[in-house]
PDB file of C-alpha atoms in Angstrom:
ATOM      1  CA  UNK E   1      -0.001  -0.002  -0.004  1.00  0.00           C
ATOM      2  CA  UNK E   2       2.710   2.448   0.986  1.00  0.00           C
ATOM      3  CA  UNK E   3       4.857   2.174  -2.141  1.00  0.00           C
ATOM      4  CA  UNK E   4       1.992   2.650  -4.581  1.00  0.00           C
ATOM      5  CA  UNK E   5       0.360   5.442  -2.613  1.00  0.00           C
ATOM      6  CA  UNK E   6       3.613   7.289  -2.061  1.00  0.00           C
ATOM      7  CA  UNK E   7       4.196   7.498  -5.801  1.00  0.00           C
ATOM      8  CA  UNK E   8       0.771   9.018  -6.445  1.00  0.00           C
ATOM      9  CA  UNK E   9      -0.098  11.151  -3.398  1.00  0.00           C
ATOM     10  CA  UNK E  10       1.539  14.572  -3.279  1.00  0.00           C
ATOM     11  CA  UNK E  11      -0.469  16.952  -1.068  1.00  0.00           C
ATOM     12  CA  UNK E  12      -2.088  16.896   2.348  1.00  0.00           C
ATOM     13  CA  UNK E  13      -5.464  16.901   0.553  1.00  0.00           C
ATOM     14  CA  UNK E  14      -4.368  13.709  -1.278  1.00  0.00           C
ATOM     15  CA  UNK E  15      -3.313  12.086   1.987  1.00  0.00           C
ATOM     16  CA  UNK E  16      -6.508  13.103   3.723  1.00  0.00           C
ATOM     17  CA  UNK E  17      -8.709  11.620   1.011  1.00  0.00           C
ATOM     18  CA  UNK E  18      -6.673   8.431   0.961  1.00  0.00           C
ATOM     19  CA  UNK E  19      -6.777   8.026   4.744  1.00  0.00           C
ATOM     20  CA  UNK E  20     -10.531   8.540   4.934  1.00  0.00           C
ATOM     21  CA  UNK E  21     -11.061   5.989   2.178  1.00  0.00           C
ATOM     22  CA  UNK E  22      -8.808   3.439   3.892  1.00  0.00           C
ATOM     23  CA  UNK E  23     -10.442   3.962   7.306  1.00  0.00           C
ATOM     24  CA  UNK E  24     -13.941   3.581   5.867  1.00  0.00           C
ATOM     25  CA  UNK E  25     -12.963   0.571   3.821  1.00  0.00           C
ATOM     26  CA  UNK E  26     -11.498  -1.130   6.856  1.00  0.00           C
ATOM     27  CA  UNK E  27     -14.569  -0.352   9.002  1.00  0.00           C
ATOM     28  CA  UNK E  28     -12.507   1.133  11.810  1.00  0.00           C
ATOM     29  CA  UNK E  29     -14.122   1.955  15.137  1.00  0.00           C
ATOM     30  CA  UNK E  30     -13.845   5.501  16.445  1.00  0.00           C
ATOM     31  CA  UNK E  31     -14.380   5.891  20.156  1.00  0.00           C
ATOM     32  CA  UNK E  32     -11.163   7.290  21.544  1.00  0.00           C
ATOM     33  CA  UNK E  33     -11.405  10.979  20.748  1.00  0.00           C
ATOM     34  CA  UNK E  34     -12.492  11.202  17.123  1.00  0.00           C
ATOM     35  CA  UNK E  35     -16.034  10.609  15.976  1.00  0.00           C
ATOM     36  CA  UNK E  36     -15.497  10.029  12.242  1.00  0.00           C
ATOM     37  CA  UNK E  37     -12.930   8.740   9.766  1.00  0.00           C
ATOM     38  CA  UNK E  38     -12.416  12.306   8.516  1.00  0.00           C
ATOM     39  CA  UNK E  39     -11.699  13.709  11.976  1.00  0.00           C
ATOM     40  CA  UNK E  40      -9.262  10.937  12.815  1.00  0.00           C
ATOM     41  CA  UNK E  41      -7.489  11.158   9.473  1.00  0.00           C
ATOM     42  CA  UNK E  42      -7.086  14.923   9.822  1.00  0.00           C
ATOM     43  CA  UNK E  43      -5.729  14.589  13.342  1.00  0.00           C
ATOM     44  CA  UNK E  44      -3.215  11.879  12.457  1.00  0.00           C
ATOM     45  CA  UNK E  45      -1.951  13.760   9.420  1.00  0.00           C
ATOM     46  CA  UNK E  46      -1.576  17.090  11.203  1.00  0.00           C
ATOM     47  CA  UNK E  47       0.069  15.501  14.231  1.00  0.00           C
ATOM     48  CA  UNK E  48       2.514  13.485  12.142  1.00  0.00           C
ATOM     49  CA  UNK E  49       3.496  16.574  10.140  1.00  0.00           C
ATOM     50  CA  UNK E  50       3.862  18.781  13.248  1.00  0.00           C
ATOM     51  CA  UNK E  51       1.136  21.126  12.075  1.00  0.00           C
ATOM     52  CA  UNK E  52      -1.401  22.962  14.281  1.00  0.00           C
ATOM     53  CA  UNK E  53      -4.230  20.601  15.066  1.00  0.00           C
ATOM     54  CA  UNK E  54      -6.891  23.275  14.496  1.00  0.00           C
ATOM     55  CA  UNK E  55      -5.619  24.552  11.149  1.00  0.00           C
ATOM     56  CA  UNK E  56      -6.137  21.994   8.403  1.00  0.00           C
ATOM     57  CA  UNK E  57      -7.558  24.292   5.717  1.00  0.00           C
ATOM     58  CA  UNK E  58      -4.451  26.483   5.087  1.00  0.00           C
ATOM     59  CA  UNK E  59      -2.311  23.407   4.469  1.00  0.00           C
ATOM     60  CA  UNK E  60      -4.618  21.214   2.357  1.00  0.00           C
ATOM     61  CA  UNK E  61      -2.839  21.943  -0.925  1.00  0.00           C
ATOM     62  CA  UNK E  62       0.674  22.010   0.490  1.00  0.00           C
ATOM     63  CA  UNK E  63       2.930  19.405  -1.047  1.00  0.00           C
ATOM     64  CA  UNK E  64       4.681  16.964   1.230  1.00  0.00           C
ATOM     65  CA  UNK E  65       8.208  15.590   0.867  1.00  0.00           C
ATOM     66  CA  UNK E  66       8.767  11.926   0.161  1.00  0.00           C
ATOM     67  CA  UNK E  67       9.824  11.265   3.735  1.00  0.00           C
ATOM     68  CA  UNK E  68       6.782  13.107   5.122  1.00  0.00           C
ATOM     69  CA  UNK E  69       4.489  11.152   2.835  1.00  0.00           C
ATOM     70  CA  UNK E  70       6.070   7.895   3.957  1.00  0.00           C
ATOM     71  CA  UNK E  71       5.631   8.787   7.645  1.00  0.00           C
ATOM     72  CA  UNK E  72       1.957   9.628   7.198  1.00  0.00           C
ATOM     73  CA  UNK E  73       1.286   6.485   5.157  1.00  0.00           C
ATOM     74  CA  UNK E  74       2.998   4.332   7.800  1.00  0.00           C
ATOM     75  CA  UNK E  75       0.726   5.787  10.486  1.00  0.00           C
ATOM     76  CA  UNK E  76      -2.337   5.191   8.300  1.00  0.00           C
ATOM     77  CA  UNK E  77      -1.238   1.612   7.665  1.00  0.00           C
ATOM     78  CA  UNK E  78      -0.749   0.883  11.368  1.00  0.00           C
ATOM     79  CA  UNK E  79      -4.193   2.333  12.168  1.00  0.00           C
ATOM     80  CA  UNK E  80      -5.802   0.149   9.506  1.00  0.00           C
ATOM     81  CA  UNK E  81      -3.772  -3.061   9.788  1.00  0.00           C
ATOM     82  CA  UNK E  82      -3.324  -3.289  13.558  1.00  0.00           C
ATOM     83  CA  UNK E  83      -6.440  -1.330  14.644  1.00  0.00           C
ATOM     84  CA  UNK E  84      -4.303   0.650  17.091  1.00  0.00           C
ATOM     85  CA  UNK E  85      -6.213   3.661  18.447  1.00  0.00           C
ATOM     86  CA  UNK E  86      -4.906   7.010  17.224  1.00  0.00           C
ATOM     87  CA  UNK E  87      -4.009   8.099  20.763  1.00  0.00           C
ATOM     88  CA  UNK E  88      -1.569   5.219  21.097  1.00  0.00           C
ATOM     89  CA  UNK E  89      -0.033   5.983  17.725  1.00  0.00           C
ATOM     90  CA  UNK E  90       0.646   9.596  18.634  1.00  0.00           C
ATOM     91  CA  UNK E  91       1.013   9.096  22.438  1.00  0.00           C
ATOM     92  CA  UNK E  92      -1.423  11.921  22.944  1.00  0.00           C
ATOM     93  CA  UNK E  93      -4.990  12.177  24.178  1.00  0.00           C
ATOM     94  CA  UNK E  94      -7.128  15.258  24.810  1.00  0.00           C
ATOM     95  CA  UNK E  95      -9.783  16.148  27.361  1.00  0.00           C
ATOM     96  CA  UNK E  96     -11.063  19.596  26.521  1.00  0.00           C
ATOM     97  CA  UNK E  97      -8.050  21.913  26.246  1.00  0.00           C
ATOM     98  CA  UNK E  98      -5.751  19.558  28.145  1.00  0.00           C
ATOM     99  CA  UNK E  99      -3.492  17.033  26.427  1.00  0.00           C
ATOM    100  CA  UNK E 100      -1.993  13.976  28.107  1.00  0.00           C
ATOM    101  CA  UNK E 101       0.696  11.457  27.318  1.00  0.00           C
ATOM    102  CA  UNK E 102      -0.746   7.949  26.876  1.00  0.00           C
ATOM    103  CA  UNK E 103       0.476   4.522  25.862  1.00  0.00           C
ATOM    104  CA  UNK E 104      -0.876   1.016  26.203  1.00  0.00           C
ATOM    105  CA  UNK E 105      -0.229   0.955  29.970  1.00  0.00           C
ATOM    106  CA  UNK E 106      -3.306   3.160  30.459  1.00  0.00           C
ATOM    107  CA  UNK E 107      -6.811   3.433  29.183  1.00  0.00           C
ATOM    108  CA  UNK E 108      -7.248   6.291  26.715  1.00  0.00           C
ATOM    109  CA  UNK E 109      -8.830   9.238  28.592  1.00  0.00           C
ATOM    110  CA  UNK E 110     -12.520   9.758  27.882  1.00  0.00           C
ATOM    111  CA  UNK E 111     -14.761  10.885  30.683  1.00  0.00           C
ATOM    112  CA  UNK E 112     -17.891  12.943  31.100  1.00  0.00           C
ATOM    113  CA  UNK E 113     -16.495  13.970  34.504  1.00  0.00           C
ATOM    114  CA  UNK E 114     -13.982  16.148  32.643  1.00  0.00           C
ATOM    115  CA  UNK E 115     -16.874  18.272  31.377  1.00  0.00           C
ATOM    116  CA  UNK E 116     -18.255  18.696  34.893  1.00  0.00           C
ATOM    117  CA  UNK E 117     -14.889  19.820  36.266  1.00  0.00           C
ATOM    118  CA  UNK E 118     -14.863  22.714  33.807  1.00  0.00           C
ATOM    119  CA  UNK E 119     -17.581  24.351  35.925  1.00  0.00           C
ATOM    120  CA  UNK E 120     -15.991  23.349  39.253  1.00  0.00           C
ATOM    121  CA  UNK E 121     -18.953  20.996  39.823  1.00  0.00           C
ATOM    122  CA  UNK E 122     -21.361  23.893  40.316  1.00  0.00           C
ATOM    123  CA  UNK E 123     -23.874  24.008  41.893  1.00  0.00           C
ATOM    124  CA  UNK E 124     -22.920  20.996  43.984  1.00  0.00           C
ATOM    125  CA  UNK E 125     -19.748  22.687  45.207  1.00  0.00           C
ATOM    126  CA  UNK E 126     -20.663  26.228  46.177  1.00  0.00           C
ATOM    127  CA  UNK E 127     -17.202  27.289  47.363  1.00  0.00           C
ATOM    128  CA  UNK E 128     -14.452  25.726  45.221  1.00  0.00           C
ATOM    129  CA  UNK E 129     -11.771  27.310  47.393  1.00  0.00           C
ATOM    130  CA  UNK E 130     -13.040  25.276  50.364  1.00  0.00           C
ATOM    131  CA  UNK E 131     -12.092  21.995  48.670  1.00  0.00           C
ATOM    132  CA  UNK E 132      -8.728  21.206  50.262  1.00  0.00           C
ATOM    133  CA  UNK E 133      -8.536  17.402  49.893  1.00  0.00           C
ATOM    134  CA  UNK E 134      -9.702  15.418  46.905  1.00  0.00           C
ATOM    135  CA  UNK E 135      -9.284  11.888  45.479  1.00  0.00           C
ATOM    136  CA  UNK E 136      -9.208  10.613  41.931  1.00  0.00           C
ATOM    137  CA  UNK E 137      -9.927   6.887  42.307  1.00  0.00           C
ATOM    138  CA  UNK E 138      -8.813   4.686  39.383  1.00  0.00           C
ATOM    139  CA  UNK E 139      -6.754   7.583  37.997  1.00  0.00           C
ATOM    140  CA  UNK E 140      -5.149   5.786  35.041  1.00  0.00           C
ATOM    141  CA  UNK E 141      -3.151   8.419  33.179  1.00  0.00           C
ATOM    142  CA  UNK E 142      -3.829  10.966  35.924  1.00  0.00           C
ATOM    143  CA  UNK E 143      -5.957  13.103  33.632  1.00  0.00           C
ATOM    144  CA  UNK E 144      -8.877  13.751  35.987  1.00  0.00           C
ATOM    145  CA  UNK E 145      -6.586  14.435  38.925  1.00  0.00           C
ATOM    146  CA  UNK E 146      -4.842  17.083  36.818  1.00  0.00           C
ATOM    147  CA  UNK E 147      -8.168  18.629  35.814  1.00  0.00           C
ATOM    148  CA  UNK E 148      -9.202  18.650  39.475  1.00  0.00           C
ATOM    149  CA  UNK E 149      -5.974  20.446  40.411  1.00  0.00           C
ATOM    150  CA  UNK E 150      -6.862  23.182  37.943  1.00  0.00           C
ATOM    151  CA  UNK E 151     -10.507  23.367  39.084  1.00  0.00           C
ATOM    152  CA  UNK E 152      -9.780  23.433  42.803  1.00  0.00           C
ATOM    153  CA  UNK E 153      -6.639  25.432  43.345  1.00  0.00           C
ATOM    154  CA  UNK E 154      -6.499  24.930  47.121  1.00  0.00           C
ATOM    155  CA  UNK E 155      -6.801  21.168  46.971  1.00  0.00           C
ATOM    156  CA  UNK E 156      -4.212  18.496  47.521  1.00  0.00           C
ATOM    157  CA  UNK E 157      -5.200  15.510  45.417  1.00  0.00           C
ATOM    158  CA  UNK E 158      -4.504  11.804  45.815  1.00  0.00           C
ATOM    159  CA  UNK E 159      -4.518   9.929  42.490  1.00  0.00           C
ATOM    160  CA  UNK E 160      -4.944   6.228  43.146  1.00  0.00           C
ATOM    161  CA  UNK E 161      -4.729   3.243  40.828  1.00  0.00           C
ATOM    162  CA  UNK E 162      -4.196  -0.496  41.238  1.00  0.00           C
ATOM    163  CA  UNK E 163      -1.696  -0.534  38.350  1.00  0.00           C
ATOM    164  CA  UNK E 164       1.916   0.562  38.973  1.00  0.00           C
ATOM    165  CA  UNK E 165       2.349   0.764  35.206  1.00  0.00           C
ATOM    166  CA  UNK E 166      -0.514   3.241  34.946  1.00  0.00           C
ATOM    167  CA  UNK E 167       0.934   5.293  37.780  1.00  0.00           C
ATOM    168  CA  UNK E 168       4.206   5.584  35.877  1.00  0.00           C
ATOM    169  CA  UNK E 169       2.309   7.214  33.035  1.00  0.00           C
ATOM    170  CA  UNK E 170       0.371   9.391  35.489  1.00  0.00           C
ATOM    171  CA  UNK E 171       3.636  10.545  37.014  1.00  0.00           C
ATOM    172  CA  UNK E 172       4.831  11.756  33.631  1.00  0.00           C
ATOM    173  CA  UNK E 173       1.642  13.725  33.094  1.00  0.00           C
ATOM    174  CA  UNK E 174       1.733  15.201  36.602  1.00  0.00           C
ATOM    175  CA  UNK E 175       5.317  16.288  36.016  1.00  0.00           C
ATOM    176  CA  UNK E 176       4.485  17.715  32.598  1.00  0.00           C
ATOM    177  CA  UNK E 177       1.908  19.975  34.274  1.00  0.00           C
ATOM    178  CA  UNK E 178       4.239  20.857  37.159  1.00  0.00           C
ATOM    179  CA  UNK E 179       1.828  19.503  39.777  1.00  0.00           C
ATOM    180  CA  UNK E 180       4.153  17.252  41.767  1.00  0.00           C
ATOM    181  CA  UNK E 181       3.506  19.279  44.933  1.00  0.00           C
ATOM    182  CA  UNK E 182      -0.274  19.061  44.643  1.00  0.00           C
ATOM    183  CA  UNK E 183      -0.951  15.550  43.339  1.00  0.00           C
ATOM    184  CA  UNK E 184       0.208  12.408  45.143  1.00  0.00           C
ATOM    185  CA  UNK E 185       0.210   9.110  43.332  1.00  0.00           C
ATOM    186  CA  UNK E 186      -0.920   6.085  45.340  1.00  0.00           C
ATOM    187  CA  UNK E 187      -0.835   2.415  44.335  1.00  0.00           C
ATOM    188  CA  UNK E 188      -4.114   1.154  45.720  1.00  0.00           C
ATOM    189  CA  UNK E 189      -6.835  -1.381  45.006  1.00  0.00           C
ATOM    190  CA  UNK E 190      -9.659   1.161  45.307  1.00  0.00           C
ATOM    191  CA  UNK E 191      -9.517   2.397  48.934  1.00  0.00           C
ATOM    192  CA  UNK E 192      -7.198  -0.314  50.307  1.00  0.00           C
ATOM    193  CA  UNK E 193      -4.120   1.915  50.686  1.00  0.00           C
ATOM    194  CA  UNK E 194      -6.085   5.003  51.764  1.00  0.00           C
ATOM    195  CA  UNK E 195      -7.092   3.959  55.266  1.00  0.00           C
ATOM    196  CA  UNK E 196      -7.783   6.900  57.560  1.00  0.00           C
ATOM    197  CA  UNK E 197      -7.878   9.432  54.732  1.00  0.00           C
ATOM    198  CA  UNK E 198     -10.916  11.669  54.180  1.00  0.00           C
ATOM    199  CA  UNK E 199     -11.724  13.915  51.256  1.00  0.00           C
ATOM    200  CA  UNK E 200     -14.061  16.796  50.456  1.00  0.00           C
ATOM    201  CA  UNK E 201     -14.453  15.362  46.955  1.00  0.00           C
ATOM    202  CA  UNK E 202     -13.992  11.878  45.507  1.00  0.00           C
ATOM    203  CA  UNK E 203     -14.338  11.330  41.790  1.00  0.00           C
ATOM    204  CA  UNK E 204     -13.960   8.011  39.993  1.00  0.00           C
ATOM    205  CA  UNK E 205     -14.167   6.687  36.451  1.00  0.00           C
ATOM    206  CA  UNK E 206     -13.730   3.037  37.384  1.00  0.00           C
ATOM    207  CA  UNK E 207     -13.970  -0.079  35.193  1.00  0.00           C
ATOM    208  CA  UNK E 208     -17.637  -0.594  34.237  1.00  0.00           C
ATOM    209  CA  UNK E 209     -17.873  -2.843  31.165  1.00  0.00           C
ATOM    210  CA  UNK E 210     -19.972  -5.939  31.772  1.00  0.00           C
ATOM    211  CA  UNK E 211     -18.923  -9.431  30.719  1.00  0.00           C
ATOM    212  CA  UNK E 212     -21.236  -9.605  27.706  1.00  0.00           C
ATOM    213  CA  UNK E 213     -19.890  -6.326  26.301  1.00  0.00           C
ATOM    214  CA  UNK E 214     -16.298  -7.376  26.940  1.00  0.00           C
ATOM    215  CA  UNK E 215     -16.848 -10.365  24.673  1.00  0.00           C
ATOM    216  CA  UNK E 216     -17.763  -8.171  21.699  1.00  0.00           C
ATOM    217  CA  UNK E 217     -15.518  -5.138  22.113  1.00  0.00           C
ATOM    218  CA  UNK E 218     -14.191  -3.646  18.882  1.00  0.00           C
ATOM    219  CA  UNK E 219     -10.560  -4.552  18.270  1.00  0.00           C
ATOM    220  CA  UNK E 220      -9.408  -1.010  19.071  1.00  0.00           C
ATOM    221  CA  UNK E 221     -10.462  -1.431  22.727  1.00  0.00           C
ATOM    222  CA  UNK E 222      -8.488  -4.649  23.042  1.00  0.00           C
ATOM    223  CA  UNK E 223      -5.270  -2.633  22.975  1.00  0.00           C
ATOM    224  CA  UNK E 224      -6.284  -1.052  26.290  1.00  0.00           C
ATOM    225  CA  UNK E 225      -5.612  -2.645  29.707  1.00  0.00           C
ATOM    226  CA  UNK E 226      -8.471  -5.034  30.248  1.00  0.00           C
ATOM    227  CA  UNK E 227      -8.501  -4.457  33.994  1.00  0.00           C
ATOM    228  CA  UNK E 228      -9.323  -0.835  33.279  1.00  0.00           C
ATOM    229  CA  UNK E 229     -12.476  -1.900  31.414  1.00  0.00           C
ATOM    230  CA  UNK E 230     -13.906  -5.141  32.833  1.00  0.00           C
ATOM    231  CA  UNK E 231     -15.950  -5.068  36.023  1.00  0.00           C
ATOM    232  CA  UNK E 232     -17.632  -8.404  36.538  1.00  0.00           C
ATOM    233  CA  UNK E 233     -20.729  -9.931  35.006  1.00  0.00           C
ATOM    234  CA  UNK E 234     -22.893  -6.811  35.291  1.00  0.00           C
ATOM    235  CA  UNK E 235     -20.246  -4.094  35.057  1.00  0.00           C
ATOM    236  CA  UNK E 236     -20.813  -2.977  38.656  1.00  0.00           C
ATOM    237  CA  UNK E 237     -18.148  -4.886  40.582  1.00  0.00           C
ATOM    238  CA  UNK E 238     -15.932  -1.853  41.147  1.00  0.00           C
ATOM    239  CA  UNK E 239     -18.855   0.523  41.674  1.00  0.00           C
ATOM    240  CA  UNK E 240     -20.322  -1.713  44.386  1.00  0.00           C
ATOM    241  CA  UNK E 241     -17.082  -1.592  46.361  1.00  0.00           C
ATOM    242  CA  UNK E 242     -16.842   2.164  45.965  1.00  0.00           C
ATOM    243  CA  UNK E 243     -20.393   2.645  47.287  1.00  0.00           C
ATOM    244  CA  UNK E 244     -19.751   0.321  50.204  1.00  0.00           C
ATOM    245  CA  UNK E 245     -16.571   2.099  51.297  1.00  0.00           C
ATOM    246  CA  UNK E 246     -16.821   5.737  50.201  1.00  0.00           C
ATOM    247  CA  UNK E 247     -18.612   7.152  53.249  1.00  0.00           C
ATOM    248  CA  UNK E 248     -15.698   6.451  55.586  1.00  0.00           C
ATOM    249  CA  UNK E 249     -13.414   8.402  53.217  1.00  0.00           C
ATOM    250  CA  UNK E 250     -15.575  11.530  52.862  1.00  0.00           C
ATOM    251  CA  UNK E 251     -15.668  14.567  55.096  1.00  0.00           C
ATOM    252  CA  UNK E 252     -19.007  15.567  56.607  1.00  0.00           C
ATOM    253  CA  UNK E 253     -20.105  17.577  53.585  1.00  0.00           C
ATOM    254  CA  UNK E 254     -18.112  15.521  51.106  1.00  0.00           C
ATOM    255  CA  UNK E 255     -19.494  14.301  47.783  1.00  0.00           C
ATOM    256  CA  UNK E 256     -18.853  11.278  45.601  1.00  0.00           C
ATOM    257  CA  UNK E 257     -19.055  11.402  41.807  1.00  0.00           C
ATOM    258  CA  UNK E 258     -18.772   8.218  39.757  1.00  0.00           C
ATOM    259  CA  UNK E 259     -19.044   7.460  36.034  1.00  0.00           C
ATOM    260  CA  UNK E 260     -20.756   4.139  35.258  1.00  0.00           C
ATOM    261  CA  UNK E 261     -21.181   3.912  31.481  1.00  0.00           C
ATOM    262  CA  UNK E 262     -24.495   2.448  30.369  1.00  0.00           C
ATOM    263  CA  UNK E 263     -25.271   0.846  33.722  1.00  0.00           C
ATOM    264  CA  UNK E 264     -27.789   3.297  35.194  1.00  0.00           C
ATOM    265  CA  UNK E 265     -30.724   0.880  35.165  1.00  0.00           C
ATOM    266  CA  UNK E 266     -28.664  -1.986  36.611  1.00  0.00           C
ATOM    267  CA  UNK E 267     -27.243   0.289  39.320  1.00  0.00           C
ATOM    268  CA  UNK E 268     -30.629   1.602  40.387  1.00  0.00           C
ATOM    269  CA  UNK E 269     -31.951  -1.956  40.585  1.00  0.00           C
ATOM    270  CA  UNK E 270     -28.981  -3.026  42.686  1.00  0.00           C
ATOM    271  CA  UNK E 271     -29.222  -0.027  45.076  1.00  0.00           C
ATOM    272  CA  UNK E 272     -32.901   1.017  45.174  1.00  0.00           C
ATOM    273  CA  UNK E 273     -32.382   2.706  48.540  1.00  0.00           C
ATOM    274  CA  UNK E 274     -29.782   5.191  47.299  1.00  0.00           C
ATOM    275  CA  UNK E 275     -31.049   8.607  46.089  1.00  0.00           C
ATOM    276  CA  UNK E 276     -28.708   8.972  43.099  1.00  0.00           C
ATOM    277  CA  UNK E 277     -28.459  12.407  41.516  1.00  0.00           C
ATOM    278  CA  UNK E 278     -27.732  11.945  37.795  1.00  0.00           C
ATOM    279  CA  UNK E 279     -25.609  14.757  36.394  1.00  0.00           C
ATOM    280  CA  UNK E 280     -26.295  16.272  33.005  1.00  0.00           C
ATOM    281  CA  UNK E 281     -23.451  15.835  30.504  1.00  0.00           C
ATOM    282  CA  UNK E 282     -23.126  16.117  26.727  1.00  0.00           C
ATOM    283  CA  UNK E 283     -24.141  12.457  26.566  1.00  0.00           C
ATOM    284  CA  UNK E 284     -27.242  12.866  28.681  1.00  0.00           C
ATOM    285  CA  UNK E 285     -28.091  12.257  32.323  1.00  0.00           C
ATOM    286  CA  UNK E 286     -27.452   8.545  32.678  1.00  0.00           C
ATOM    287  CA  UNK E 287     -23.656   8.201  32.869  1.00  0.00           C
ATOM    288  CA  UNK E 288     -22.461  10.062  36.008  1.00  0.00           C
ATOM    289  CA  UNK E 289     -24.037  10.021  39.457  1.00  0.00           C
ATOM    290  CA  UNK E 290     -23.515  12.115  42.575  1.00  0.00           C
ATOM    291  CA  UNK E 291     -24.083  11.159  46.202  1.00  0.00           C
ATOM    292  CA  UNK E 292     -23.445  13.170  49.350  1.00  0.00           C
ATOM    293  CA  UNK E 293     -21.849  11.548  52.350  1.00  0.00           C
ATOM    294  CA  UNK E 294     -25.080  11.639  54.343  1.00  0.00           C
ATOM    295  CA  UNK E 295     -26.839   9.745  51.539  1.00  0.00           C
ATOM    296  CA  UNK E 296     -24.347   6.919  51.743  1.00  0.00           C
TER     297      UNK E 296
END
């Protein structure tokens, strides 16, 4: 593919058309940042050529060198042949205006909680400056902990994860943002290494994929750590443990916010006594819940 295409493709427009065609032909799955073949092709081409990610139009008819063409085609081929998500190919993932280093030691960041942090969790947190201790449980790449540090400037944040490999990636991101003094990384199976600690705010985007869904995941998701996705037969294994233990780790007015994927109905059946508040996100009001300490 590369040799023939390299001889006939000369501009970024040529490469973009070719990439979109290849992605559509291969039936790739887009769920790690880009929504369409066009968006993903544009991102990969601009990133590979060190061009601004928000300025495709001025460069569409620019000619590329042979070596540049080869580099882009190699990225396209890896995306098609190996079904590697774009974020792993570029070692970059975005949440809003924040970029993070990622590789296959961590799940690719994607969380509705990131949207909620942009507004400092208003109206549920009336005084953001009063949040002095916070926890990002199942932190992965550290992305939500970093967003919390920006949202709550007086907070010290623990970022906990069961995977030491994930915490190595999180450490790089924390250092890249210069937040070593405000974010502490903790190797912990949920709350196991956090005994005696209490927080004004706990957020978590834990594993929540049920067994049936794990069996039919698109190939792209199989490049991610499976323990960051799978959560028992019904997808609630991790969430159950969080609900059982969270109260003892929250301050008196503390709140818990958890993302649970498509499991709202199953969760409400499992915990009919809990008065979940479902937070509105761009995806709707069924993916992220909030509970106050007194409700737990």
